[in-house]
C-alpha positions as a LaTeX table, in Angstrom:
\begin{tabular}{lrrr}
\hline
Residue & $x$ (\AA) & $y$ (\AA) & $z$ (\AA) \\
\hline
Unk1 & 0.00 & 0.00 & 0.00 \\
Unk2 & 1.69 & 3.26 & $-1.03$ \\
Unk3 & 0.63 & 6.03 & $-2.99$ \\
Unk4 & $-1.65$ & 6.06 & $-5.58$ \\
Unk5 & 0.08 & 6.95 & $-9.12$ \\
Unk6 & $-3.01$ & 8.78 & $-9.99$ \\
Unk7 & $-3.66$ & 12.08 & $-8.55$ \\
Unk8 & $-6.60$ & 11.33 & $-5.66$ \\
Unk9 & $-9.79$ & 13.58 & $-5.73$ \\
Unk10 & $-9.19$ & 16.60 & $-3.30$ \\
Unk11 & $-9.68$ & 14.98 & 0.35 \\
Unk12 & $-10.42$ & 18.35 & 2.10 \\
Unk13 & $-13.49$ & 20.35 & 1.58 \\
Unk14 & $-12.77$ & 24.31 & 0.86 \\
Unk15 & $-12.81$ & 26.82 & 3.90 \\
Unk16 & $-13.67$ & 30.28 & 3.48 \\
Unk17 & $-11.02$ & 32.31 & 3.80 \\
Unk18 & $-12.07$ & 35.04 & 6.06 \\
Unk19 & $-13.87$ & 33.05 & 8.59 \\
Unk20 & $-11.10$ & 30.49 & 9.40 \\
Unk21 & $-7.41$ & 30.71 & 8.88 \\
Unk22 & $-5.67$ & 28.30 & 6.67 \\
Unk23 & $-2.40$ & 27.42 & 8.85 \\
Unk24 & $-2.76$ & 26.58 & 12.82 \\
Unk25 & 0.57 & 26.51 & 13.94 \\
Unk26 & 0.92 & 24.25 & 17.13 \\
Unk27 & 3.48 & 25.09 & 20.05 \\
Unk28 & 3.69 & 23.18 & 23.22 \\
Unk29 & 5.91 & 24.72 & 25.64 \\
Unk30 & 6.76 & 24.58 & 29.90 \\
Unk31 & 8.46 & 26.80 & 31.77 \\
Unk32 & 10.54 & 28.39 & 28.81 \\
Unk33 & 8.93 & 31.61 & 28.25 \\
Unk34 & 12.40 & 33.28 & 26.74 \\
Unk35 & 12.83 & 30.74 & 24.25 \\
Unk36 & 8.78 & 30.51 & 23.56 \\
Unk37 & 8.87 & 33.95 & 23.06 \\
Unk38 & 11.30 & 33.83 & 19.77 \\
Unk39 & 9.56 & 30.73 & 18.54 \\
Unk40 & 6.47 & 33.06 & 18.76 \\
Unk41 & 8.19 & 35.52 & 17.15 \\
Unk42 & 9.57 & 33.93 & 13.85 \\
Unk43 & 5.99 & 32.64 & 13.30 \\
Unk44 & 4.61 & 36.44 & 13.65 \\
Unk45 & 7.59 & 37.36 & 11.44 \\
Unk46 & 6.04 & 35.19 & 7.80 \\
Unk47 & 5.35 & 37.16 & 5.57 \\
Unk48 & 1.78 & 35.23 & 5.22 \\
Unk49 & $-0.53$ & 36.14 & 7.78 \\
Unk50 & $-3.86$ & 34.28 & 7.09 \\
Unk51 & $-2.57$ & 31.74 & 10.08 \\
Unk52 & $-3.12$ & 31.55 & 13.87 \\
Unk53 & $-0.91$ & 30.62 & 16.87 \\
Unk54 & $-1.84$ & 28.10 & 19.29 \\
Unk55 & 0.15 & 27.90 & 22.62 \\
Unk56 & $-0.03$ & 25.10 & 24.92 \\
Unk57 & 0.92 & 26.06 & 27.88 \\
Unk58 & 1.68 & 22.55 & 29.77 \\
Unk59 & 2.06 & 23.64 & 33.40 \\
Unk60 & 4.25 & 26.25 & 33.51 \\
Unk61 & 5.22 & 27.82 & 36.75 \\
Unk62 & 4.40 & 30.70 & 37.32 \\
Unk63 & 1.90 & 30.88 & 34.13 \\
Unk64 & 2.58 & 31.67 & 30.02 \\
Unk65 & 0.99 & 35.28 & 30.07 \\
Unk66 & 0.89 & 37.33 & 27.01 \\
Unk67 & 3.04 & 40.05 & 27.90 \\
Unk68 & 5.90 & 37.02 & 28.24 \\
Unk69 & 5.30 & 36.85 & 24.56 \\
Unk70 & 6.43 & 40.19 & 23.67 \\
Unk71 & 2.46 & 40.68 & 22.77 \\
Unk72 & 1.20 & 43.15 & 25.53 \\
Unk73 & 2.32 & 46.35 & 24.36 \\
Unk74 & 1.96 & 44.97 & 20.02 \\
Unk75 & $-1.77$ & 42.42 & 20.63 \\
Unk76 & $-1.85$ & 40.51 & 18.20 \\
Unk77 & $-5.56$ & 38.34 & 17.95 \\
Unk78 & $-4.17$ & 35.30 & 15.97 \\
Unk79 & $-1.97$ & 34.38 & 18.79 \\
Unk80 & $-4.19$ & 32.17 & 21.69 \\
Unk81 & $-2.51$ & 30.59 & 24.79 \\
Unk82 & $-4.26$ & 27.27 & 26.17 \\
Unk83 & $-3.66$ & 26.67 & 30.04 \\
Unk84 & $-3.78$ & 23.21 & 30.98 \\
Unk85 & $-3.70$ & 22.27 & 34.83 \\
Unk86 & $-0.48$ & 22.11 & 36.72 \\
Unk87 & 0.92 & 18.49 & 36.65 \\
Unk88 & 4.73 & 17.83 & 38.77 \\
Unk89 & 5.84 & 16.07 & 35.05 \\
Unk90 & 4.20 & 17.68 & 32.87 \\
Unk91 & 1.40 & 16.25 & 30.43 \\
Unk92 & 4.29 & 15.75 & 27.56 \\
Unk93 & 4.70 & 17.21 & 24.30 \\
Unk94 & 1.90 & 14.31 & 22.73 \\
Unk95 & $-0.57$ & 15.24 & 24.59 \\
Unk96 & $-0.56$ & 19.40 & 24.48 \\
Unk97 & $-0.07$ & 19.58 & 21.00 \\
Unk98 & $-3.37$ & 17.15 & 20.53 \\
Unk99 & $-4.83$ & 19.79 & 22.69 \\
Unk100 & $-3.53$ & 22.29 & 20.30 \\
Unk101 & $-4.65$ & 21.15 & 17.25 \\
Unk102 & $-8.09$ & 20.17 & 18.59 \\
Unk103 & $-8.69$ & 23.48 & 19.34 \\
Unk104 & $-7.52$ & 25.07 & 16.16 \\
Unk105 & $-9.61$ & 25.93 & 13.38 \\
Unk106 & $-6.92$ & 25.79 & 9.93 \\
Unk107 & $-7.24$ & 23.76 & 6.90 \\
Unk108 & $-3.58$ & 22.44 & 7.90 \\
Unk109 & $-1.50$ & 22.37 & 10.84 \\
Unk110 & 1.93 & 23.38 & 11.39 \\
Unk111 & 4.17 & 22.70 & 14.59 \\
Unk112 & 7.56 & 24.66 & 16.13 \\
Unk113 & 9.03 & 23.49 & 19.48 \\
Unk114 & 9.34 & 26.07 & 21.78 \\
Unk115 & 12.88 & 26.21 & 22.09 \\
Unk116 & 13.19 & 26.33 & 18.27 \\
Unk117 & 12.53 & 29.26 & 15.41 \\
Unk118 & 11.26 & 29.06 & 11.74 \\
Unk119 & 14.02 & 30.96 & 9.95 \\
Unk120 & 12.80 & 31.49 & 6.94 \\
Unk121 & 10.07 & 34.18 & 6.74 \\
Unk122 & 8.88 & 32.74 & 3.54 \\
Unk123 & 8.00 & 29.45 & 4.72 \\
Unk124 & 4.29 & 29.55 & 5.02 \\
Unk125 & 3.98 & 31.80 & 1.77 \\
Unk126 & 5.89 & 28.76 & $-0.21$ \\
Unk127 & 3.99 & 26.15 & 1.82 \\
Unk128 & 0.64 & 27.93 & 0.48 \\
Unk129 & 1.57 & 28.38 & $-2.77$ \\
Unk130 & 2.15 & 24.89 & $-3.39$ \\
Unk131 & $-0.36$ & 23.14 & $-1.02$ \\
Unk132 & $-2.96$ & 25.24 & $-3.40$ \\
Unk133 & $-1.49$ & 25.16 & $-6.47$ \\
Unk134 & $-2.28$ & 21.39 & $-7.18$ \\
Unk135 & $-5.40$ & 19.96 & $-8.71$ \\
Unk136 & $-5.63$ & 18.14 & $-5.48$ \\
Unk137 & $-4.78$ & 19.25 & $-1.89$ \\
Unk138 & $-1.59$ & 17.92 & $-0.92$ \\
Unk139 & $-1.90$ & 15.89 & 2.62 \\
Unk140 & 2.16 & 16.69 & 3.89 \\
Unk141 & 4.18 & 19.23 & 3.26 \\
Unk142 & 7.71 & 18.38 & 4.39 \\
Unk143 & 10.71 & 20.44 & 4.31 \\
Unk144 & 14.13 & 20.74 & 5.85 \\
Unk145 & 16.10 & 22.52 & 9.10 \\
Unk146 & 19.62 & 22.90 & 10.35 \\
Unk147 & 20.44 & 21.28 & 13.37 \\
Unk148 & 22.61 & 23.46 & 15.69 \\
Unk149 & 24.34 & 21.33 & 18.25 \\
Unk150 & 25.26 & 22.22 & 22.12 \\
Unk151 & 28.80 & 21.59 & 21.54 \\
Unk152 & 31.48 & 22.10 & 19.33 \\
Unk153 & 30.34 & 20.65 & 16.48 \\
Unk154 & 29.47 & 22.43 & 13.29 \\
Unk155 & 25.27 & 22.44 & 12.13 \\
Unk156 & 24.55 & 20.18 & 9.95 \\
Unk157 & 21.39 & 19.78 & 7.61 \\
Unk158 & 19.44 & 16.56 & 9.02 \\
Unk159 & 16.31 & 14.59 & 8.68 \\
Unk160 & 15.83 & 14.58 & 4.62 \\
Unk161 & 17.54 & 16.80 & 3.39 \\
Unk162 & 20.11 & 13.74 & 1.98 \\
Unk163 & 17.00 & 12.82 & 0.23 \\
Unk164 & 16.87 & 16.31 & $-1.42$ \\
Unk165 & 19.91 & 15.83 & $-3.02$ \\
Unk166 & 19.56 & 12.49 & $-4.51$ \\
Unk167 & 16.05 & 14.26 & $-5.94$ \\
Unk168 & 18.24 & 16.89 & $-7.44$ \\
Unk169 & 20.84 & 14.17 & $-8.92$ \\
Unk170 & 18.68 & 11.85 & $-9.89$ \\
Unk171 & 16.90 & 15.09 & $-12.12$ \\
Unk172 & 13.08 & 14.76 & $-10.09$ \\
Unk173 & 11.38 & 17.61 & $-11.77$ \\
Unk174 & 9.76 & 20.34 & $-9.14$ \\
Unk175 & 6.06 & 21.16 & $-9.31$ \\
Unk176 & 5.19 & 24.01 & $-7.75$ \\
Unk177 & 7.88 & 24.67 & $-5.86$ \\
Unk178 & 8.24 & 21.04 & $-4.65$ \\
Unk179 & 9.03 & 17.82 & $-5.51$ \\
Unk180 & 6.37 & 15.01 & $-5.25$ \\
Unk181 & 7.08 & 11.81 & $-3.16$ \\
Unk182 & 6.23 & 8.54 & $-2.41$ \\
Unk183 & 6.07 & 6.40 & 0.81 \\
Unk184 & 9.42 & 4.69 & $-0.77$ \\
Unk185 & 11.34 & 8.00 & $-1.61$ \\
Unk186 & 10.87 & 8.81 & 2.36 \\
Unk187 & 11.72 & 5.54 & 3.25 \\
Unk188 & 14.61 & 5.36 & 1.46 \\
Unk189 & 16.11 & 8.60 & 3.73 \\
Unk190 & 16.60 & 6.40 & 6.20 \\
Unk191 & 15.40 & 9.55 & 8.32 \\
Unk192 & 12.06 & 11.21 & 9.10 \\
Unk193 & 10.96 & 14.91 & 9.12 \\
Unk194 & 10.91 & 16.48 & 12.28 \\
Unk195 & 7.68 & 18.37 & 13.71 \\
Unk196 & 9.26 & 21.75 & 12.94 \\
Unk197 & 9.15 & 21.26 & 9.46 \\
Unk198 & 6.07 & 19.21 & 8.55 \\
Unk199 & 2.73 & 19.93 & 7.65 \\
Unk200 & $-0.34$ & 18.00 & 7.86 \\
Unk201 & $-4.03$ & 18.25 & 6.91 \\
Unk202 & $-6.25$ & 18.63 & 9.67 \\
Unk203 & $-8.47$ & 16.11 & 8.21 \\
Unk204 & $-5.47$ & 13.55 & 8.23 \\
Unk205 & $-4.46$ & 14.29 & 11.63 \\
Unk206 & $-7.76$ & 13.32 & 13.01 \\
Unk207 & $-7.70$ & 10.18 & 10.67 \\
Unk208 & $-4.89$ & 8.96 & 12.11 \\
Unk209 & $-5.54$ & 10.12 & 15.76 \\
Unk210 & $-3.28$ & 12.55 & 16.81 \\
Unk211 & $-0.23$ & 11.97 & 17.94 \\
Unk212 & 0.36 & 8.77 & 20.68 \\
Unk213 & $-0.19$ & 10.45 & 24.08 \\
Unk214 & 1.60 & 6.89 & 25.57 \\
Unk215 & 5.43 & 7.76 & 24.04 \\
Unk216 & 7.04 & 10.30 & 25.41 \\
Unk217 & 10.58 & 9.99 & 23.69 \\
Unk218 & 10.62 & 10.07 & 19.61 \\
Unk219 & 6.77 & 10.91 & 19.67 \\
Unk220 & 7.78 & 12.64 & 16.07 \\
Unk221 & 8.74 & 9.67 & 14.75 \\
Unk222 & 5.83 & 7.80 & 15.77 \\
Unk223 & 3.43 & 10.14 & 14.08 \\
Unk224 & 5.30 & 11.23 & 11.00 \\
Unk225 & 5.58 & 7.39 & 9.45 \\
Unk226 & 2.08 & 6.87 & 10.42 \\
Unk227 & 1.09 & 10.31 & 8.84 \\
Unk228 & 3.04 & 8.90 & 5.68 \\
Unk229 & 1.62 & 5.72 & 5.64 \\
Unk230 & $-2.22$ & 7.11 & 5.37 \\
Unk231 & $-1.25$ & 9.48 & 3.63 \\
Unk232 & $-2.85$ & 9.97 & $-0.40$ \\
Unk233 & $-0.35$ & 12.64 & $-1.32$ \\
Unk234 & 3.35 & 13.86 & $-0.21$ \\
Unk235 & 5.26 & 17.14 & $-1.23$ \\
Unk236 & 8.48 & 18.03 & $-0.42$ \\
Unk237 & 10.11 & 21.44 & $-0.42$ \\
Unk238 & 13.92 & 21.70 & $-0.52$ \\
Unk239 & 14.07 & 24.87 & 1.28 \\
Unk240 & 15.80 & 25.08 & 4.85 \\
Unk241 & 13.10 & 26.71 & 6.76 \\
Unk242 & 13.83 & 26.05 & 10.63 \\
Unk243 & 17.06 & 26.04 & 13.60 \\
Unk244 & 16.86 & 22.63 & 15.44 \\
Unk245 & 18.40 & 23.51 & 18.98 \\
Unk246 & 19.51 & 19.59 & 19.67 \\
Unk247 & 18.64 & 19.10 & 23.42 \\
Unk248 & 22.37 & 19.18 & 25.53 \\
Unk249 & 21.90 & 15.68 & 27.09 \\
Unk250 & 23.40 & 16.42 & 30.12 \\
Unk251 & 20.64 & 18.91 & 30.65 \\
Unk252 & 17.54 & 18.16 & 32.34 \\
Unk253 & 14.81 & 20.75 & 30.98 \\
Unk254 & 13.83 & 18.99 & 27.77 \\
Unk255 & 11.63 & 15.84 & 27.53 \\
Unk256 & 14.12 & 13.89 & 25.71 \\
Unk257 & 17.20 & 14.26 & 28.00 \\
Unk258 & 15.17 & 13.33 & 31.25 \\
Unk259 & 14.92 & 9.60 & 30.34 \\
Unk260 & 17.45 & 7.11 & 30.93 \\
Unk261 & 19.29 & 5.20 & 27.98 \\
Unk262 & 17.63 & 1.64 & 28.08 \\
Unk263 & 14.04 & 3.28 & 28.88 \\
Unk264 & 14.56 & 5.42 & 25.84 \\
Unk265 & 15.19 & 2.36 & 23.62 \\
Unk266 & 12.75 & 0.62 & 25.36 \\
Unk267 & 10.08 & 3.09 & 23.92 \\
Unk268 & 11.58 & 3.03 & 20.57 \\
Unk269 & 10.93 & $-0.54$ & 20.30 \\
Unk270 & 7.61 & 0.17 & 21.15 \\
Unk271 & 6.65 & 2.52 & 18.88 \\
Unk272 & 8.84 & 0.67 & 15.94 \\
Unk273 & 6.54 & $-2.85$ & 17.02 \\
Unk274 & 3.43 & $-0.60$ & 17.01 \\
Unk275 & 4.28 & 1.18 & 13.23 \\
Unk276 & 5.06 & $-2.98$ & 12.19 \\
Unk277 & 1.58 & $-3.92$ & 13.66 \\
Unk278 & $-0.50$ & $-1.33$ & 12.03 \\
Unk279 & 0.85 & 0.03 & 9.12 \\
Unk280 & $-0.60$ & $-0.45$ & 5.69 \\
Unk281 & 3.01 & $-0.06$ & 3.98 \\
Unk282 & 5.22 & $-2.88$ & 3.27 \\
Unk283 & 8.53 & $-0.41$ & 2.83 \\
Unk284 & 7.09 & 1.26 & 6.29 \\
Unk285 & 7.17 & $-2.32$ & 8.18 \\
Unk286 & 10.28 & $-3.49$ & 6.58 \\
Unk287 & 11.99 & $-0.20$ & 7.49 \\
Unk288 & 10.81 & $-0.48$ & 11.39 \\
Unk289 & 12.09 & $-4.01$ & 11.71 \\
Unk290 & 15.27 & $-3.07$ & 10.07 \\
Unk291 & 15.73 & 0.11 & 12.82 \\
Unk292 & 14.18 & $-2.33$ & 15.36 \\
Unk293 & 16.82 & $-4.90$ & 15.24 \\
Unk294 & 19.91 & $-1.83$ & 15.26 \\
Unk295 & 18.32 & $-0.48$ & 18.09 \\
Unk296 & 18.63 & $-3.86$ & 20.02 \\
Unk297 & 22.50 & $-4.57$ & 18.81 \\
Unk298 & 22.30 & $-1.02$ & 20.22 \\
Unk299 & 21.78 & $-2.31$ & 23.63 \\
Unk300 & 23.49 & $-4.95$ & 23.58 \\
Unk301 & 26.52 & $-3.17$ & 22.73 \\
Unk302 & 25.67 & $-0.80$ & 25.93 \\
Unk303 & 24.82 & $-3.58$ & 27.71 \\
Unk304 & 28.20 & $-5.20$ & 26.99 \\
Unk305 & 29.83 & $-1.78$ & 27.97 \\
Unk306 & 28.30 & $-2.58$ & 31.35 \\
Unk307 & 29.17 & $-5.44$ & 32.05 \\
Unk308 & 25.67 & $-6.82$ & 31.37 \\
Unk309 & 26.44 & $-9.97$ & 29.60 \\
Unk310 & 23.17 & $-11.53$ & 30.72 \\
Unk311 & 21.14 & $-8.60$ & 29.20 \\
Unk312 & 23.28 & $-8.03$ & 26.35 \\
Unk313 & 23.08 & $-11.80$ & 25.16 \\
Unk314 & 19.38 & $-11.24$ & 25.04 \\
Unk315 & 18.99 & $-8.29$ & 23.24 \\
Unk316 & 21.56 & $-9.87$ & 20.65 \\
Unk317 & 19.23 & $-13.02$ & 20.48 \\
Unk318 & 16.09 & $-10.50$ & 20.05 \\
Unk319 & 18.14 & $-8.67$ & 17.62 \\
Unk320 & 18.81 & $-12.07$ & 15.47 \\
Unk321 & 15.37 & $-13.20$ & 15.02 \\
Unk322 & 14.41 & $-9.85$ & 13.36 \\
Unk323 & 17.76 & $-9.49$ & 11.10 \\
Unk324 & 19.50 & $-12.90$ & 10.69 \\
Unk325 & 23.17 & $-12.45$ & 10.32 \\
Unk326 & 26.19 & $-14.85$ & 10.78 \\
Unk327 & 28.05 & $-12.13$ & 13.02 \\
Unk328 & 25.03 & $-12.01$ & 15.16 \\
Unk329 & 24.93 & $-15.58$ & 15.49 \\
Unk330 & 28.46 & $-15.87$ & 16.61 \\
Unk331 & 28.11 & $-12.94$ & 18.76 \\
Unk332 & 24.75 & $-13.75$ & 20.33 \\
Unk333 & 26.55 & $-17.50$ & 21.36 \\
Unk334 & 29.66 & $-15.81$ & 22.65 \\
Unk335 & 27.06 & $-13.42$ & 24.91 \\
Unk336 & 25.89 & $-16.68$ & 26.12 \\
Unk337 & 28.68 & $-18.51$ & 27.13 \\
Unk338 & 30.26 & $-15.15$ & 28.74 \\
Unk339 & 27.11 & $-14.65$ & 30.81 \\
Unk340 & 27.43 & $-18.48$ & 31.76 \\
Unk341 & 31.29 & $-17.97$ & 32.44 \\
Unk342 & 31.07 & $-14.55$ & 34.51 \\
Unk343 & 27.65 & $-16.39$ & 36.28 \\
Unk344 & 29.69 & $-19.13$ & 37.44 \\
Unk345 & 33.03 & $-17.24$ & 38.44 \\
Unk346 & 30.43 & $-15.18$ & 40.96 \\
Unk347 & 29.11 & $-18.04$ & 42.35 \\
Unk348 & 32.42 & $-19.51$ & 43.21 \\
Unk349 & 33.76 & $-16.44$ & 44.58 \\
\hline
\end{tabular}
């Protein structure tokens, strides 16, 4: 099941213009009001305007207040702030920006972390202008950010933009500003598009239910193949429209960095079992077993680095029966006989 070589019938009804907007842009946020207030900012700063601003305010103490926004002394009436209920952990980034978009009123939705920006003013403008163009309404809109990192390193484009360079090489024609792709073409990136950058219909979104309000570590992930994978049309814009801040993981203030290693993987497998389960895509299902089975050699290899031969041996043997390799085989046997080995030295001592 991928996507339809013909072009499907338009899946969303028209809006009028003047009575609801046609982007919803989504921002959770907690106890970040600096940074929330430039991701508000670079969203005010497109040069469309026919869009409105949805905070979800998960918590925060004290409370997200307009004037924390930079919007006391300049109002602006597309910009709303939801207040949900104080909770010690938080409600997670899942569930506020379901709360978001359930509460919004645009053709499509849009999403920005709050400790991110949009950095090109033109994004929504090019976004419109090819989401309408079309003889049928695009359901994604994907495009591409730079990742600035909390160390030394230097940004680096991530996510797909590899995958808009092999469009370029291999000649893919644009339409409209963007090049058209299939379940197989995304799947090929070996990479997904993060919330910053993609755009969904607001009819899909309900489709497929939000985004899982159970994950709280690569919730993106989660949605974005299962977006693709219901999805009747894909567009992808080559432009570089967002900063990624990547989380410093020795921090503690972003929802990623707070969980420990194993229970991180632990979720991925989850979620990657769950995509496997569900999905109508054969390339989506192959590609989570695939990333399934690194992730476990992933642990093992930590678990190994631990001392964990017991553990590790497992998650080798787990790792096996998804991918079947000879080096895995071997490895997964040695596992065994050093947990046996270490087992027994203990007891004697």
């Amino acid at each position: 099941c991928g996507l339809r070589d013909a072009a499907p019938p338009a899946r969303h009804s028209p809006r009028n213009p003047s009575s609801v907007p046609f982007f919803s842009v989504i921002i959770p946020s907690r106890n970040r009001p600096e940074m929330l207030a430039e991701a508000v900012a670079s969203v005010l700063a497109q040069d469309f305007s026919d869009l409105e601003v949805i905070v979800v305010d998960d918590g925060s103490l004290p409370a997200i207040r307009p004037e924390d926004l930079g919007l006391a002394a300049w109002p602006d009436e597309r910009v709303r702030i939801i207040k949900l209920d104080y909770q010690p952990r938080g409600r997670g980034p899942s569930y506020s920006r379901n709360i978001g978009v359930w509460a919004s009123t645009g053709s499509y939705c849009a999403f920005l972390d709050d400790d991110d920006t949009w950095t090109s003013a033109t994004h929504l403008s090019r976004a419109h202008a090819c989401l309408t163009a079309a003889a049928y309404a695009p359901d994604i809109y994907l495009s591409n950010q730079t990742a600035y990192f909390p160390d030394e390193r230097p940004p680096r484009q991530l996510w797909l933009y590899p995958l808009v360079e092999r469009l370029r090489a291999e000649g893919r024609a644009l339409e409209h500003g963007c090049f058209p792709v299939t379940i197989d073409d995304l799947v090929s990136a070996r990479g997904f598009s993060h919330l910053n950058t993609l755009i969904v219909s607001r009819s899909l979104f309900d489709q497929i239910g939000g985004l899982d309000e159970y994950i709280s570590y690569e919730e993106d992930m989660d949605f974005y193949y299962r977006a693709i994978g219901a999805a009747e049309s894909i567009v992808l814009s080559p432009e570089i429209v967002a900063r990624h801040n990547v989380p410093d993981r020795d921090a503690g203030a972003n929802a990623s960095t707070r969980i420990a290693y194993r229970h991180k993987m632990q979720m991925r497998l989850y979620l990657l079992d769950k995509l496997v389960d569900t999905t109508r895509s054969p390339a989506i299902a192959a590609y989570c077993n695939r990333y399934a089975a690194n992730t476990l050699k992933m642990m093992a290899e930590q678990a190994v680095e631990n001392a964990e031969y017991g553990v590790a041996g497992s998650m080798a043997r787990r790792a096996l029966a998804r991918e079947f390799s000879m080096k895995w085989l071997f490895y997964s046997v040695y596992l065994g006989a050093r947990a046996q080995f270490e087992g027994s030295r203990s007891y004697g001592g």
